[in-house]
Amino acid sequence: MGNGPMIQAAFPVHPRLGVPFPRRSIISLFRSFSTRETAGSNTLEQPRSLPTSGFEVLESDRPVEEKELHEYREHRFYPVRMGEIFQDRYQVVTKLGFGSCSTNWLARDLRDHLYVALKVYVNSSLVHRELPCYHHISPRVAESSHQGRGNIRRFLDSFEITGPHGKHIILVLEAAQMSLFDMKHVFQPNGFHEEVVRGAMTELLEALDFLHTEGEVIHTDVHYGNMLLGSPDNNMFHRLEEGEMTSPVTRKPVSPDRTIYLSRLIATIQDGPLLLSDFGEAAIGPGPHSGEIMPREYRAPEILLHVEWSYPVDVWSAGLTAWELLEPNRLFTARDENGDANDAAHLAQLIAALGPPPREFLAKNPERKSDFWDDQGEWLGAAPIPHARTLEALETESENKSGFLQFLRKALTWMPEERATAKELLQDPWLTGKQN
C-alpha cells in the first residue's frame, strides 16, 4: 500500500499499520439489513467551528489525494473547505475520498440532524449520468418491495454551486462506511473468507436483479470499489466528526484559496447492508447500447469486440468481483508482459481462461474480429496466449474450488446471451451453500 493515496484514520491507530480485523465480525457484515434513521425536527442545528490549527501540514511539492491523479487539473475541482456550509444546511466535517471526477465529503445535515455524504463533481463534467439515473431510479426504489432495493445507495438531494472556475453539481447521498476495496486492501489483502464473499455477492446480485428487472438500469461500473458498507446507525459517523475536532486531518495548502485534505478512514466498522454506489456511468433502459464502458480490466467480451451491450455486462463484472473479493490478484490484467494495457493481451488472457470464442461471437463484428482472428477463427497472435493462466491454475483460495469455478463460468461467458442473469446466479449452489 506504500504507493497508494494517503488516508487518515478516524482514530489514533492507523488501520494500515496493523489494526486487527475480526473475521467473525466481517462475516456478519453482509447479513444484516437495518432500519435507517430518517429526518428529525426542522429546527436548525448550530454549525460547529472546526479547528484551524493542530494539524500536520505537508510540503508543497508532495502530491497527495486527488493531486496524485494523472488527469488532475486544479481548476476542475471545487476547493471545498472544512466547516464549509452548503445550501445553509450541509456542513462539511471531514473528507471521505476522491476520484477523477469528484471529491467526497462527510457532512452534517443541520436541518434533518443526520450525517450525509456530499459528492462534489468537477466543473468539466459536461454529461451528468448519475443525477438523471437517480431521478429515474429513486421512485422505483421507493415503490418496490424487491429485497435488492435496500442494496442501492440512497439519493437524498442535489444542488449546483458556482466555484472559482465554473459550476459544480453536488449530490447528497446516504452516508456509508468503507468500500470493500478499502476493506480488502487495509485488512484482508489476500482476500476475504469464502463465507464473506458469498454474503457480499448475494447482496450485490440482489441489487443487480433489482436494477435489471425493476429499475431498468445497467450500472456498467460494478466492482468492489463501488460496493460500500452501509451503516446500522447514522450516529456512528459522529466519531468521524469528533475525530476532526480533536485530531484534525493532515492537509496541504496549495494556494490561499485551496487546501488538499487527507481522506479520513473509519478504523472501526459495524455491521450494515452492502450498498451498490456510483451511478455515474450507468445507462437507463435495456438498450441495446453501444460505446466503450467499464474499467479496462473488467471489460466484457462484447465491449472488446465493439458490439452492442445490455444487462449481461453487469453480470460479467459481478463474476470478476467475486474473484477479486476471494483471491489476492486480478483474474485479468489486460496488460502485456511489459505492463502495457492493450486489448490483444486482454483477449489472449480471456482465451487462456475461457477457451477460444465461439464463431457466432466473432461473427457479431467481422471487422473488429479481423484485427485478432483469421477467417477460420484462429488467433493471429497479436499477443501470446498465456496458456498457464487457466481458472483452475489461478484459483487458490476457495474451499469449494469446483463449485466456485462453476459459479464463475456462469457469469464469465463469451456470448452475453449465454450468461446467467443476476436472478439465476442467486440460485447457484456455491452461492447458497447448497451442494448438488
Coordinates of C-alpha atoms in Angstrom, one line a residue:
M1 CA 0.0 0.0 0.0
G2 CA 3.0 2.3 0.1
N3 CA 2.3 3.7 -3.4
G4 CA -1.4 4.3 -2.7
P5 CA -3.1 7.5 -1.6
M6 CA -2.6 8.6 2.0
I7 CA -5.7 8.2 4.1
Q8 CA -6.0 9.5 7.7
A9 CA -7.6 7.2 10.2
A10 CA -10.5 8.2 12.3
F11 CA -8.7 7.2 15.5
P12 CA -5.1 7.4 16.7
V13 CA -4.0 4.0 15.4
H14 CA -3.9 3.9 11.6
P15 CA -5.5 0.7 10.3
R16 CA -2.9 0.4 7.6
L17 CA -0.3 -0.1 10.3
G18 CA -1.9 -3.2 11.6
V19 CA -5.3 -2.8 13.2
P20 CA -6.7 -6.4 13.5
F21 CA -9.8 -7.2 11.6
P22 CA -12.1 -9.8 13.4
R23 CA -13.2 -12.4 10.9
R24 CA -16.4 -13.2 12.9
S25 CA -17.4 -9.6 12.6
I26 CA -16.8 -9.4 8.8
I27 CA -18.9 -12.5 8.2
S28 CA -21.9 -10.8 9.7
L29 CA -21.3 -7.5 7.9
F30 CA -23.2 -8.6 4.8
R31 CA -26.1 -10.3 6.6
S32 CA -27.9 -7.6 8.4
F33 CA -30.4 -5.1 6.9
S34 CA -31.2 -2.3 9.3
T35 CA -33.7 0.4 9.7
R36 CA -32.0 3.7 8.7
E37 CA -32.5 6.9 10.5
T38 CA -34.9 9.4 9.0
A39 CA -35.3 13.1 9.3
G40 CA -35.9 14.6 12.7
S41 CA -37.3 18.1 13.5
N42 CA -36.8 21.0 11.2
T43 CA -35.0 23.1 13.9
L44 CA -31.6 24.1 12.5
E45 CA -28.6 22.9 14.5
Q46 CA -25.8 25.4 15.2
P47 CA -22.9 24.8 12.9
R48 CA -19.6 23.9 14.6
S49 CA -16.3 25.7 14.3
L50 CA -13.7 23.2 13.1
P51 CA -10.1 23.5 14.2
T52 CA -7.8 26.0 12.3
S53 CA -4.7 24.7 13.9
G54 CA -3.3 21.5 15.5
F55 CA -2.8 19.6 12.3
E56 CA 0.2 18.4 10.2
V57 CA 0.9 20.5 7.1
L58 CA 2.6 18.7 4.2
E59 CA 5.3 20.1 2.0
S60 CA 4.0 21.9 -1.0
D61 CA 5.9 19.7 -3.5
R62 CA 4.4 16.5 -2.2
P63 CA 1.4 15.3 -4.3
V64 CA -1.4 13.7 -2.2
E65 CA -5.0 12.6 -2.8
E66 CA -6.6 14.0 -6.0
K67 CA -3.3 15.7 -6.9
E68 CA -1.8 12.3 -7.4
L69 CA -4.2 11.6 -10.3
H70 CA -2.6 11.7 -13.7
E71 CA -5.5 13.6 -15.1
Y72 CA -5.7 16.1 -12.2
R73 CA -6.3 19.7 -13.2
E74 CA -6.7 22.1 -10.2
H75 CA -9.2 24.3 -11.9
R76 CA -11.6 21.5 -12.4
F77 CA -12.0 20.7 -8.7
Y78 CA -14.1 22.9 -6.3
P79 CA -11.9 23.9 -3.3
V80 CA -14.1 22.5 -0.5
R81 CA -13.1 23.8 3.0
M82 CA -13.5 22.0 6.3
G83 CA -16.5 23.5 8.0
E84 CA -18.0 25.0 4.8
I85 CA -21.8 25.1 4.7
F86 CA -23.7 24.5 1.5
Q87 CA -27.4 25.5 1.0
D88 CA -27.4 26.9 4.6
R89 CA -27.8 23.3 5.6
Y90 CA -25.0 20.9 4.9
Q91 CA -21.8 21.5 6.9
V92 CA -18.6 19.6 5.8
V93 CA -17.0 17.8 8.7
T94 CA -14.3 15.6 7.1
K95 CA -13.2 14.2 3.8
L96 CA -14.1 10.7 2.7
G97 CA -12.3 10.2 -0.6
F98 CA -11.8 11.4 -4.2
G99 CA -11.9 10.3 -7.7
S100 CA -11.1 11.6 -11.2
C101 CA -14.5 13.4 -11.4
S102 CA -15.3 14.3 -7.8
T103 CA -14.3 14.6 -4.2
N104 CA -16.4 13.1 -1.4
W105 CA -17.1 14.5 2.0
L106 CA -19.0 13.7 5.2
A107 CA -21.4 16.5 6.1
R108 CA -23.8 17.2 8.9
D109 CA -27.3 18.0 7.7
L110 CA -28.1 20.8 10.1
R111 CA -31.8 20.7 9.3
D112 CA -32.6 16.9 9.4
H113 CA -30.0 16.2 12.1
L114 CA -28.1 13.4 10.4
Y115 CA -24.9 12.7 8.6
V116 CA -24.8 12.6 4.8
A117 CA -22.2 12.2 2.0
L118 CA -21.6 15.0 -0.4
K119 CA -20.2 14.1 -3.9
V120 CA -18.8 17.3 -5.4
Y121 CA -18.4 17.0 -9.1
V122 CA -15.7 18.7 -11.1
N123 CA -16.8 21.6 -13.3
S124 CA -15.8 19.9 -16.5
S125 CA -18.4 17.1 -16.2
L126 CA -20.3 18.0 -19.3
V127 CA -22.6 15.0 -19.2
H128 CA -24.0 14.0 -15.9
R129 CA -25.4 10.5 -15.9
E130 CA -25.6 9.9 -12.2
L131 CA -28.2 12.6 -11.4
P132 CA -30.6 11.6 -14.2
C133 CA -30.1 7.9 -13.2
Y134 CA -31.0 8.7 -9.6
H135 CA -34.1 10.7 -10.7
H136 CA -35.1 7.7 -12.8
I137 CA -34.5 5.0 -10.2
S138 CA -35.4 6.7 -6.9
P139 CA -39.2 6.5 -7.3
R140 CA -38.8 2.8 -8.3
V141 CA -36.8 2.2 -5.1
A142 CA -39.5 3.9 -3.0
E143 CA -42.3 1.9 -4.6
S144 CA -40.7 -1.5 -4.8
S145 CA -40.8 -4.5 -2.4
H146 CA -37.8 -6.1 -4.0
Q147 CA -35.1 -7.1 -1.5
G148 CA -32.4 -5.6 -3.6
R149 CA -33.7 -2.1 -3.3
G150 CA -32.1 -2.0 0.1
N151 CA -28.7 -2.5 -1.5
I152 CA -28.9 0.6 -3.6
R153 CA -27.2 3.7 -2.1
R154 CA -29.9 6.3 -1.4
F155 CA -30.0 9.6 -3.2
L156 CA -31.2 12.4 -0.9
D157 CA -30.8 15.7 -2.6
S158 CA -28.8 17.7 -5.3
F159 CA -27.9 21.3 -6.0
E160 CA -25.5 23.4 -8.1
I161 CA -22.8 25.8 -6.8
T162 CA -20.5 28.2 -8.6
G163 CA -16.8 27.9 -7.9
P164 CA -13.8 30.0 -8.9
H165 CA -13.7 28.3 -12.3
G166 CA -17.3 27.3 -13.1
K167 CA -20.3 25.5 -11.9
H168 CA -20.3 22.2 -9.9
I169 CA -23.1 19.7 -9.3
I170 CA -23.3 18.3 -5.8
L171 CA -25.1 15.1 -4.9
V172 CA -26.3 14.4 -1.4
L173 CA -26.2 10.7 -0.7
E174 CA -26.6 8.3 2.2
A175 CA -23.6 8.2 4.4
A176 CA -21.7 4.9 4.3
Q177 CA -18.7 3.2 5.8
M178 CA -15.8 1.8 3.8
S179 CA -15.8 0.3 0.3
L180 CA -14.9 -3.3 0.0
F181 CA -11.8 -2.3 -1.9
D182 CA -10.5 -0.4 1.1
M183 CA -11.6 -3.2 3.5
K184 CA -9.7 -5.7 1.4
H185 CA -6.5 -3.7 0.9
V186 CA -6.4 -2.4 4.5
F187 CA -7.5 -5.6 6.4
Q188 CA -7.5 -8.6 4.1
P189 CA -5.0 -8.1 1.2
N190 CA -5.0 -11.9 0.4
G191 CA -8.8 -12.0 0.0
F192 CA -11.9 -12.4 2.2
H193 CA -13.0 -15.6 3.7
E194 CA -15.3 -17.5 1.3
E195 CA -18.3 -17.1 3.5
V196 CA -17.9 -13.4 3.4
V197 CA -17.6 -13.4 -0.3
R198 CA -20.9 -15.4 -0.6
G199 CA -22.6 -12.8 1.6
A200 CA -21.3 -9.9 -0.4
M201 CA -22.1 -11.5 -3.7
T202 CA -25.6 -12.3 -2.6
E203 CA -26.3 -8.7 -1.8
L204 CA -24.6 -7.4 -4.9
L205 CA -26.7 -9.8 -7.1
E206 CA -29.9 -8.7 -5.3
A207 CA -29.0 -5.1 -6.1
L208 CA -28.3 -6.0 -9.8
D209 CA -31.5 -8.1 -10.0
F210 CA -33.5 -5.1 -8.8
L211 CA -31.7 -2.7 -11.2
H212 CA -32.2 -5.1 -14.2
T213 CA -35.8 -6.2 -13.6
E214 CA -37.4 -3.2 -11.9
G215 CA -35.0 -0.3 -12.2
E216 CA -34.3 -0.8 -15.9
V217 CA -30.7 0.4 -15.3
I218 CA -27.3 -1.0 -16.4
H219 CA -24.7 0.0 -13.9
T220 CA -21.7 -0.6 -16.2
D221 CA -19.2 0.1 -13.4
V222 CA -19.6 -2.8 -11.0
H223 CA -16.5 -3.6 -8.9
Y224 CA -15.7 -3.8 -5.2
G225 CA -14.6 -0.2 -5.1
N226 CA -18.2 0.8 -5.7
M227 CA -19.6 -1.6 -3.1
L228 CA -19.9 0.2 0.2
L229 CA -20.7 -1.0 3.7
G230 CA -23.8 0.9 4.9
S231 CA -24.4 2.0 8.4
P232 CA -26.7 0.4 11.0
D233 CA -26.9 3.7 12.9
N234 CA -26.3 7.1 11.3
N235 CA -25.0 8.4 14.6
M236 CA -21.9 6.2 14.2
F237 CA -20.5 9.0 11.9
H238 CA -20.3 11.3 14.9
R239 CA -17.0 9.6 15.7
L240 CA -15.6 10.9 12.4
E241 CA -16.8 14.4 13.2
E242 CA -15.3 14.3 16.7
G243 CA -12.1 12.9 15.3
E244 CA -11.8 16.0 13.1
M245 CA -12.4 18.2 16.2
T246 CA -9.8 16.5 18.4
S247 CA -7.2 15.4 15.8
P248 CA -7.7 17.2 12.5
V249 CA -6.5 15.5 9.3
T250 CA -3.2 16.3 7.7
R251 CA -3.5 18.8 4.9
K252 CA -1.6 20.5 2.1
P253 CA -2.3 24.2 1.4
V254 CA -1.7 24.8 -2.4
S255 CA -2.9 28.4 -2.6
P256 CA -4.6 31.0 -0.3
D257 CA -8.0 29.6 -1.6
R258 CA -7.3 25.9 -1.9
T259 CA -6.3 23.2 0.5
I260 CA -5.9 19.5 -0.2
Y261 CA -7.1 17.4 2.8
L262 CA -6.3 13.8 3.5
S263 CA -9.3 11.4 3.5
R264 CA -10.3 10.0 6.8
L265 CA -10.8 6.3 7.1
I266 CA -13.2 4.7 9.5
A267 CA -11.0 2.4 11.7
T268 CA -13.8 0.6 13.5
I269 CA -16.6 -0.8 11.3
Q270 CA -20.0 -2.0 12.2
D271 CA -22.5 -4.5 10.7
G272 CA -24.5 -3.0 7.9
P273 CA -26.1 -3.6 4.5
L274 CA -24.0 -3.7 1.3
L275 CA -24.7 -0.7 -0.9
L276 CA -24.0 -0.5 -4.6
S277 CA -22.9 3.0 -5.4
D278 CA -21.6 5.4 -8.1
F279 CA -24.1 5.5 -11.0
G280 CA -22.0 8.0 -12.9
E281 CA -21.6 5.6 -15.8
A282 CA -25.0 4.0 -15.7
A283 CA -27.2 3.5 -18.7
I284 CA -31.0 3.8 -18.5
G285 CA -33.1 1.2 -20.3
P286 CA -32.2 -2.3 -21.6
G287 CA -30.8 -0.9 -24.9
P288 CA -29.0 -2.4 -26.7
H289 CA -26.5 0.3 -26.1
S290 CA -23.2 0.9 -27.8
G291 CA -19.9 2.6 -26.9
E292 CA -16.9 1.9 -24.7
I293 CA -17.8 1.3 -21.0
M294 CA -16.4 -0.5 -17.9
P295 CA -12.9 -0.2 -16.3
R296 CA -10.4 -1.8 -18.6
E297 CA -9.7 -5.0 -16.6
Y298 CA -13.4 -5.5 -16.2
R299 CA -14.5 -5.1 -19.8
A300 CA -16.8 -7.9 -21.0
P301 CA -16.0 -9.6 -24.4
E302 CA -18.8 -7.7 -26.2
I303 CA -17.1 -4.4 -25.2
L304 CA -13.7 -5.7 -26.5
L305 CA -15.4 -6.7 -29.8
H306 CA -17.1 -3.3 -30.1
V307 CA -20.6 -4.7 -30.3
E308 CA -23.9 -3.6 -28.6
W309 CA -24.4 -4.4 -24.9
S310 CA -27.0 -4.7 -22.3
Y311 CA -27.6 -6.1 -18.7
P312 CA -25.1 -9.0 -19.2
V313 CA -22.2 -6.7 -18.8
D314 CA -23.1 -6.2 -15.2
V315 CA -23.1 -9.9 -14.6
W316 CA -19.6 -10.3 -16.2
S317 CA -18.4 -7.6 -13.7
A318 CA -20.1 -9.4 -10.9
G319 CA -18.2 -12.6 -11.7
L320 CA -14.9 -10.7 -11.7
T321 CA -15.9 -9.0 -8.5
A322 CA -16.4 -12.4 -6.8
W323 CA -12.9 -13.4 -8.0
E324 CA -11.3 -10.2 -6.6
L325 CA -13.0 -10.5 -3.3
L326 CA -11.8 -14.1 -2.8
E327 CA -8.4 -14.1 -4.5
P328 CA -5.3 -11.9 -3.9
N329 CA -4.8 -11.0 -7.5
R330 CA -7.0 -10.0 -10.5
L331 CA -8.1 -12.6 -12.9
F332 CA -7.5 -10.4 -16.0
T333 CA -4.8 -7.7 -16.0
A334 CA -5.5 -6.6 -19.6
R335 CA -1.7 -5.9 -19.9
D336 CA 1.1 -7.5 -21.8
E337 CA 4.4 -8.8 -20.5
N338 CA 5.7 -5.2 -20.5
G339 CA 2.9 -3.9 -18.4
D340 CA 1.2 -2.0 -21.2
A341 CA -2.5 -2.1 -21.4
N342 CA -4.0 -3.4 -24.7
D343 CA -7.0 -5.3 -26.0
A344 CA -4.8 -8.0 -27.6
A345 CA -3.3 -9.0 -24.3
H346 CA -6.8 -8.9 -22.7
L347 CA -8.3 -11.1 -25.3
A348 CA -5.4 -13.6 -25.0
Q349 CA -6.0 -13.8 -21.3
L350 CA -9.7 -14.5 -21.9
I351 CA -8.8 -17.3 -24.3
A352 CA -6.5 -18.9 -21.7
A353 CA -9.2 -18.8 -19.0
L354 CA -12.3 -19.5 -21.0
G355 CA -11.1 -21.2 -24.1
P356 CA -11.4 -19.8 -27.7
P357 CA -14.5 -17.7 -28.5
P358 CA -17.3 -19.4 -30.5
R359 CA -17.7 -18.5 -34.2
E360 CA -21.1 -16.9 -33.6
F361 CA -19.5 -14.4 -31.1
L362 CA -16.8 -13.4 -33.6
A363 CA -19.5 -13.0 -36.3
K364 CA -21.0 -10.2 -34.3
N365 CA -18.4 -7.8 -35.7
P366 CA -16.3 -9.2 -38.6
E367 CA -14.3 -6.0 -39.0
R368 CA -13.1 -6.0 -35.4
K369 CA -12.7 -9.8 -35.4
S370 CA -10.2 -9.4 -38.3
D371 CA -7.8 -7.5 -36.0
F372 CA -7.2 -10.6 -33.9
W373 CA -8.5 -13.7 -35.7
D374 CA -8.3 -15.1 -39.2
D375 CA -11.2 -16.2 -41.4
Q376 CA -11.2 -19.6 -39.7
G377 CA -11.4 -18.1 -36.3
E378 CA -7.8 -18.9 -35.4
W379 CA -5.9 -16.4 -33.2
L380 CA -3.5 -14.3 -35.2
G381 CA -1.0 -13.9 -32.4
A382 CA -1.3 -10.2 -31.7
A383 CA -0.4 -11.2 -28.2
P384 CA 0.8 -14.6 -26.9
I385 CA -1.8 -16.7 -25.2
P386 CA -0.7 -17.2 -21.6
H387 CA -1.8 -20.9 -21.5
A388 CA -0.9 -21.3 -17.9
R389 CA -3.5 -18.7 -16.8
T390 CA -6.4 -21.1 -16.6
L391 CA -9.1 -20.6 -14.0
E392 CA -8.1 -23.9 -12.3
A393 CA -4.4 -22.8 -12.1
L394 CA -5.1 -19.3 -10.9
E395 CA -7.8 -20.1 -8.2
T396 CA -6.1 -20.8 -4.9
E397 CA -8.4 -19.7 -2.1
S398 CA -11.8 -21.4 -2.4
E399 CA -12.6 -24.3 -0.1
N400 CA -15.0 -25.4 -2.8
K401 CA -13.0 -24.9 -5.9
S402 CA -15.2 -26.8 -8.3
G403 CA -18.3 -25.1 -7.0
F404 CA -16.8 -21.6 -7.2
L405 CA -15.5 -22.1 -10.7
Q406 CA -18.9 -23.4 -11.9
F407 CA -20.4 -20.3 -10.5
L408 CA -17.8 -18.2 -12.2
R409 CA -18.3 -19.9 -15.6
K410 CA -22.0 -19.0 -15.5
A411 CA -21.0 -15.3 -15.2
L412 CA -18.0 -15.3 -17.5
T413 CA -19.1 -16.4 -21.0
W414 CA -18.1 -15.1 -24.4
M415 CA -21.7 -14.9 -25.5
P416 CA -23.7 -12.4 -23.5
E417 CA -26.8 -14.3 -24.4
E418 CA -25.5 -17.4 -22.6
R419 CA -24.5 -15.5 -19.4
A420 CA -26.6 -16.2 -16.4
T421 CA -28.8 -13.4 -15.1
A422 CA -28.4 -12.0 -11.6
K423 CA -31.5 -13.8 -10.5
E424 CA -30.2 -17.1 -11.8
L425 CA -26.9 -16.7 -10.1
L426 CA -28.7 -16.1 -6.8
Q427 CA -29.8 -19.7 -7.0
D428 CA -26.3 -21.1 -7.7
P429 CA -25.3 -23.9 -5.3
W430 CA -21.9 -22.4 -4.5
L431 CA -23.6 -19.1 -3.5
T432 CA -26.3 -20.6 -1.5
G433 CA -24.0 -23.1 0.2
K434 CA -26.2 -26.0 -1.0
Q435 CA -24.3 -28.7 -2.8
N436 CA -25.8 -30.6 -5.8

